[in-house]
Short mmCIF file of C-alpha atoms in Angstrom, two decimals:
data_model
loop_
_atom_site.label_atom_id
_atom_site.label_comp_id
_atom_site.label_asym_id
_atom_site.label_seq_id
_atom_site.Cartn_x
_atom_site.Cartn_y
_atom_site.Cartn_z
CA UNK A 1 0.00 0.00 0.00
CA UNK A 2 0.98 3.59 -0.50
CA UNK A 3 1.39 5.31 2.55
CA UNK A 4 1.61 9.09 3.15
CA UNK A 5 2.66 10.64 5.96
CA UNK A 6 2.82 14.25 7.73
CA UNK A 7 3.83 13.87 11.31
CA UNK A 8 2.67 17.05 12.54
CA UNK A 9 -1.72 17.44 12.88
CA UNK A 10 -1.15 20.96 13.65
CA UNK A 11 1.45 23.77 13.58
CA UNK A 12 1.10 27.36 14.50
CA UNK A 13 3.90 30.12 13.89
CA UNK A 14 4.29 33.86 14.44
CA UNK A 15 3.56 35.92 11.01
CA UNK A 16 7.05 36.98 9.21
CA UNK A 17 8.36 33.39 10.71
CA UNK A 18 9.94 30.83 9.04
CA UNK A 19 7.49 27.18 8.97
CA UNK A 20 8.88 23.64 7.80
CA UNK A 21 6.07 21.32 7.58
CA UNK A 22 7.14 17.41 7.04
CA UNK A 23 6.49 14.39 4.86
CA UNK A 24 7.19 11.10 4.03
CA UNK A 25 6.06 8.52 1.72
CA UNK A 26 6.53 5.16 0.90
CA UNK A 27 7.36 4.26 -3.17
CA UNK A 28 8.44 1.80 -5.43
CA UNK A 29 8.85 4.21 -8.39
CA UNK A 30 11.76 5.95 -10.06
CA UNK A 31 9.76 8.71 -11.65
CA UNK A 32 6.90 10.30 -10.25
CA UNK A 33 5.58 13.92 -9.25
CA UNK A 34 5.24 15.37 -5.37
CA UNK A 35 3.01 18.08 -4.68
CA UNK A 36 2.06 20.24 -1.88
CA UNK A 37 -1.61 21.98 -2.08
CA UNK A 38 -3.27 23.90 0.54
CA UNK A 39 -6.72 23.75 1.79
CA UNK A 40 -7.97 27.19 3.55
CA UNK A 41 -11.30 27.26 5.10
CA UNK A 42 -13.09 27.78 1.51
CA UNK A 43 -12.15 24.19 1.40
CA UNK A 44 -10.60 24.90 -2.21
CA UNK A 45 -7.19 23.16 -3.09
CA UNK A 46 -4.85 25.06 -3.79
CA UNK A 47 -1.27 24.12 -5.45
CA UNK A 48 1.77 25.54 -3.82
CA UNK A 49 3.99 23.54 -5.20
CA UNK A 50 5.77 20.93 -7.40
CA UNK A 51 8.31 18.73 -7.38
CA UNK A 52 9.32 16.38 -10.37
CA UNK A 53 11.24 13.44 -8.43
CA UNK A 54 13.77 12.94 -11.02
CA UNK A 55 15.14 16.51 -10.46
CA UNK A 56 17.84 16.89 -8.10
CA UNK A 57 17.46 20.67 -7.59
CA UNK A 58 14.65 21.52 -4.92
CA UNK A 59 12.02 23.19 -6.55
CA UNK A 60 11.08 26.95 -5.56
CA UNK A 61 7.48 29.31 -6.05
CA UNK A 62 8.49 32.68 -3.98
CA UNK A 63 7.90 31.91 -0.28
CA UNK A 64 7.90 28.53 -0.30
CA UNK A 65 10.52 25.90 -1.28
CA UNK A 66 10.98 22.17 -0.82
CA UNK A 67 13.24 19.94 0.57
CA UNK A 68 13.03 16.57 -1.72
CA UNK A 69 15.40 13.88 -0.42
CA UNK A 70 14.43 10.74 -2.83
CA UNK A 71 16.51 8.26 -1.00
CA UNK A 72 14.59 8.92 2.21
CA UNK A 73 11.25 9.58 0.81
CA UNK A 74 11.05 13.01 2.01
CA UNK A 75 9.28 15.99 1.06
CA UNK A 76 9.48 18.63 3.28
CA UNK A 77 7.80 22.78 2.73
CA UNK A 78 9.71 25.24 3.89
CA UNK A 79 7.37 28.59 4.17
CA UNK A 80 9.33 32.07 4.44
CA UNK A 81 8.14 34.85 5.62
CA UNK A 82 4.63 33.44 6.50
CA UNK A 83 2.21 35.69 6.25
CA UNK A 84 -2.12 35.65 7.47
CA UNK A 85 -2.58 34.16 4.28
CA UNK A 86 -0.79 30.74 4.50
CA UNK A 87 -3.85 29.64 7.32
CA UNK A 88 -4.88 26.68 5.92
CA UNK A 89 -4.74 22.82 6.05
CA UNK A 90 -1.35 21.29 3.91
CA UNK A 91 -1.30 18.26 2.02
CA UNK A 92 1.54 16.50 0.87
CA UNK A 93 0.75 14.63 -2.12
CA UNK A 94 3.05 12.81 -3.84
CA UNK A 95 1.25 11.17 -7.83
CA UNK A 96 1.38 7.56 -6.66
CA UNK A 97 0.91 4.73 -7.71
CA UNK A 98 1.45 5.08 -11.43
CA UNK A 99 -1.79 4.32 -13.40
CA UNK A 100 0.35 2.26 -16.65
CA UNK A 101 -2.75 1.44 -18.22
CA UNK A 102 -3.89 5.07 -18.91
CA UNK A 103 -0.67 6.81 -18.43
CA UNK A 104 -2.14 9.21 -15.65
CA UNK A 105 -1.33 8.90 -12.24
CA UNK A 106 -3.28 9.58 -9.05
CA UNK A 107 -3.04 11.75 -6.10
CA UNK A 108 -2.24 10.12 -2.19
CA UNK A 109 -2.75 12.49 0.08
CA UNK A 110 -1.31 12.44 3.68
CA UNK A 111 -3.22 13.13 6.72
CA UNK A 112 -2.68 17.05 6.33
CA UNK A 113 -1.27 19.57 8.63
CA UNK A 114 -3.55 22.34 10.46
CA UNK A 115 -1.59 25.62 9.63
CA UNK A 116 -1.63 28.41 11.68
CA UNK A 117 -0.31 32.21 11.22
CA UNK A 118 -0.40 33.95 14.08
CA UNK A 119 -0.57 38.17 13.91
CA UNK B 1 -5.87 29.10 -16.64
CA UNK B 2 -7.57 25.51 -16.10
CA UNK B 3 -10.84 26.03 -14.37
CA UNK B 4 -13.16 22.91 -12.81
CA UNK B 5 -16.43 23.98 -11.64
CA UNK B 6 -18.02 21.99 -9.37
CA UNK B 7 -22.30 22.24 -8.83
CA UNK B 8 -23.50 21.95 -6.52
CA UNK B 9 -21.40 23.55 -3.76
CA UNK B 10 -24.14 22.82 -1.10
CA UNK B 11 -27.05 20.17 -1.21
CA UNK B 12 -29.43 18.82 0.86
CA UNK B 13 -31.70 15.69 0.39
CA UNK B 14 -33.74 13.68 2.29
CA UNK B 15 -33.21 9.94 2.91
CA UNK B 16 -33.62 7.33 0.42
CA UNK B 17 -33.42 9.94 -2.64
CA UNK B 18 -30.53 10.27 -4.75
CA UNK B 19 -28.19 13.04 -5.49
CA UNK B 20 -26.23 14.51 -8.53
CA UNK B 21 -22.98 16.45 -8.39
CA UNK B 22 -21.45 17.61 -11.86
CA UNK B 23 -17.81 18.27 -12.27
CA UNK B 24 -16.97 20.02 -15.03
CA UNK B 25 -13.24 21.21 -16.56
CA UNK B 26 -14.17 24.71 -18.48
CA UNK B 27 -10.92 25.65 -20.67
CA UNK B 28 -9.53 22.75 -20.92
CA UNK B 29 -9.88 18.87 -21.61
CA UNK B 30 -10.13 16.82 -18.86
CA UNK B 31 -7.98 13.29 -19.97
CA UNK B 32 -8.82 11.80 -16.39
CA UNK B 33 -11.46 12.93 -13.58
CA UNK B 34 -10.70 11.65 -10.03
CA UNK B 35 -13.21 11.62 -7.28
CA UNK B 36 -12.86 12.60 -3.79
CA UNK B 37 -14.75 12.42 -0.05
CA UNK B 38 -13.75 14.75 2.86
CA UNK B 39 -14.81 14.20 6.03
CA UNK B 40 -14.58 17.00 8.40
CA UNK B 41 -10.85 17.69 9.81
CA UNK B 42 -9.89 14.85 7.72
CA UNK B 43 -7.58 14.49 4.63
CA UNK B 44 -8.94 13.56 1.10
CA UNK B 45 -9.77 10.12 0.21
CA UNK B 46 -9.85 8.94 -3.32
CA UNK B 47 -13.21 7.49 -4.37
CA UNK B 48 -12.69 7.04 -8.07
CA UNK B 49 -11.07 7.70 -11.49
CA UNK B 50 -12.66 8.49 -14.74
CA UNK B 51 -11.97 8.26 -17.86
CA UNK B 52 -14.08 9.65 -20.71
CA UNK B 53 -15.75 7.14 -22.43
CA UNK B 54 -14.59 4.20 -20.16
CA UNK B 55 -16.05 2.62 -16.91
CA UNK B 56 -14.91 4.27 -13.41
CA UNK B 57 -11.98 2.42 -11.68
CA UNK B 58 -13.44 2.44 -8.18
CA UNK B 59 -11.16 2.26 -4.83
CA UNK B 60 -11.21 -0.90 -2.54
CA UNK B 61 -14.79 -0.50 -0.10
CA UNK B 62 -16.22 2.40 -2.22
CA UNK B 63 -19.45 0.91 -4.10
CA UNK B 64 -19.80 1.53 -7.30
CA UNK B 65 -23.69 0.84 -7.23
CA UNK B 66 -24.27 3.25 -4.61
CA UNK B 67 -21.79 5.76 -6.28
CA UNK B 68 -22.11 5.99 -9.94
CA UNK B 69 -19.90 7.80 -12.21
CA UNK B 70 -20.26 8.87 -15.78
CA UNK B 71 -17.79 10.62 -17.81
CA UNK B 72 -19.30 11.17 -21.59
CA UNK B 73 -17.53 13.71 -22.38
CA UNK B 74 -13.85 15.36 -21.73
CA UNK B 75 -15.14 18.28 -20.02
CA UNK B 76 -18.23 16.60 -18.02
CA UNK B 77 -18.14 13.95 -14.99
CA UNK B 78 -21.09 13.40 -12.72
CA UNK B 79 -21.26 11.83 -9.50
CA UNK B 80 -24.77 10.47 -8.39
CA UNK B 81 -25.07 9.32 -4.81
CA UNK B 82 -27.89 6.86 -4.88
CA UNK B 83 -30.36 6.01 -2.13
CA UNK B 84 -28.33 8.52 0.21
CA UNK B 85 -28.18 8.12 4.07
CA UNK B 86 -26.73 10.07 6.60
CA UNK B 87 -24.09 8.45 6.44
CA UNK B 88 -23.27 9.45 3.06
CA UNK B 89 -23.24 13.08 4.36
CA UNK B 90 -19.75 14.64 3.25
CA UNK B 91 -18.08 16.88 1.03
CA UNK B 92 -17.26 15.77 -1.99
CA UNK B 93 -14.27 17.21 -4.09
CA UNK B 94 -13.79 16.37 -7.75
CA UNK B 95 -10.27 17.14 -9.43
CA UNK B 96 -9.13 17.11 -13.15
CA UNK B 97 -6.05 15.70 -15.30
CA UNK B 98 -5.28 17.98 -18.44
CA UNK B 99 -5.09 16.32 -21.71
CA UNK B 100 -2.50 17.62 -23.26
CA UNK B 101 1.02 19.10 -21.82
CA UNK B 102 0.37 17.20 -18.98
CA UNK B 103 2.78 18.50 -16.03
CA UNK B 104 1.16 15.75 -13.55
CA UNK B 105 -0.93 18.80 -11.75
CA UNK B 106 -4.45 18.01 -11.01
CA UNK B 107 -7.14 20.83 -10.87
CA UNK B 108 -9.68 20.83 -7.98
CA UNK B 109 -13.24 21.95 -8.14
CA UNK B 110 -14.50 23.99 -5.40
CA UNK B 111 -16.12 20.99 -3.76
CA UNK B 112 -19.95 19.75 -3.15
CA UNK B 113 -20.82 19.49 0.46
CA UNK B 114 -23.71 17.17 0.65
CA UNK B 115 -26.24 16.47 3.75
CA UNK B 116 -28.69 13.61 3.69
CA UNK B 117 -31.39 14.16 6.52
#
């Protein structure tokens, strides 16, 4: 079975702070996408971010960056500057397992982690 | 942009009736539809994937006579909750593959929350 998992339920930082919120994943692949999307209370995903597992270089959108470490199945958000804005629920969701048959691939999401900015 | 509109955002039936949520992808062509439940607080569980023109692939313990899913086209899925029961109260997210220059992004509609009474 795929297995996602964010260790932390809930996190709550100081606005202008620095956040790193966690994840890890279990995987058979070689080749396969990671993504990060963010749930505020409109309940609307959101994408924040992408990773493309065969890249070595740590993908970066403004504020927010990854830390992709394939060997250990890690896939870690780094949030800068956080801001009111970044209240919301993360998911890590890394495209697993890969559909062969029609060449698409699904999402696994972890458990999530309750984000907090506080003014 | 890629756009998937999602109707409708907030329904409420009454017990033993069944229940219609349309997903739709409005620039673009949807290659694959996927189907999620949320339960409050909780994360996103896969229900389903569509593909236009085929049969759903439904997840282990989600039935696919209570949940039915049609894709005809590559803009239009529908998820119809039949015979709902409180227990069937969620919401209900639908997301949405591109068909061409695929970067492996999926595209969320706003969500359906549903409440069977």
């Amino acid at each position: 079975a795929q297995t996602v998992t964010q260790s932390q339920p809930e996190m709550s930082v100081q606005e202008a702070e620095t956040v790193t919120l966690s994840c890890t994943y279990d995987t058979s692949e070689n080749n396969y996408y990671l993504f990060w999307y963010k749930q505020p209370p409109s309940r609307q995903m959101i994408l924040v971010i992408r990773q493309e597992a065969y890249k070595q270089q740590n993908a970066t959108e403004n504020r927010f960056s990854v830390n992709f470490q394939k060997a250990a199945k890690s896939f870690s958000l780094k949030i800068s500057d956080s801001q009111l804005g970044d209240t919301a629920m993360y998911f890590c969701a890394p495209q697993l397992p890969k559909n062969k048959i029609f060449g698409n691939e699904k999402l696994t999401f972890g458990t999530g982690t309750r984000l907090t900015i506080i003014p | 942009g890629a756009v998937v509109s999602q109707h409708p955002s907030r329904v409420i039936c009454k017990s033993g009736t069944s229940v219609k949520i349309e997903c739709r992808s409005l620039d673009f062509q949807a290659t694959t539809m996927f189907w999620y439940r949320q339960f409050p607080k909780q994360s996103l569980m896969l229900m389903a994937t569509s593909n236009e023109g085929s049969k759903a692939t439904y997840e282990q313990g989600v039935e696919k006579d209570k949940f039915l899913i049609n894709h005809a086209s590559l803009t239009l899925s529908t998820l119809t909750v039949t015979s709902a029961h409180p227990e069937d109260s969620s919401f209900y997210i639908c997301s949405a593959s591109k068909r061409e220059g695929d970067t492996g992004e999926l595209f969320f509609g706003e969500g359906s929350r549903l409440t069977v009474l």
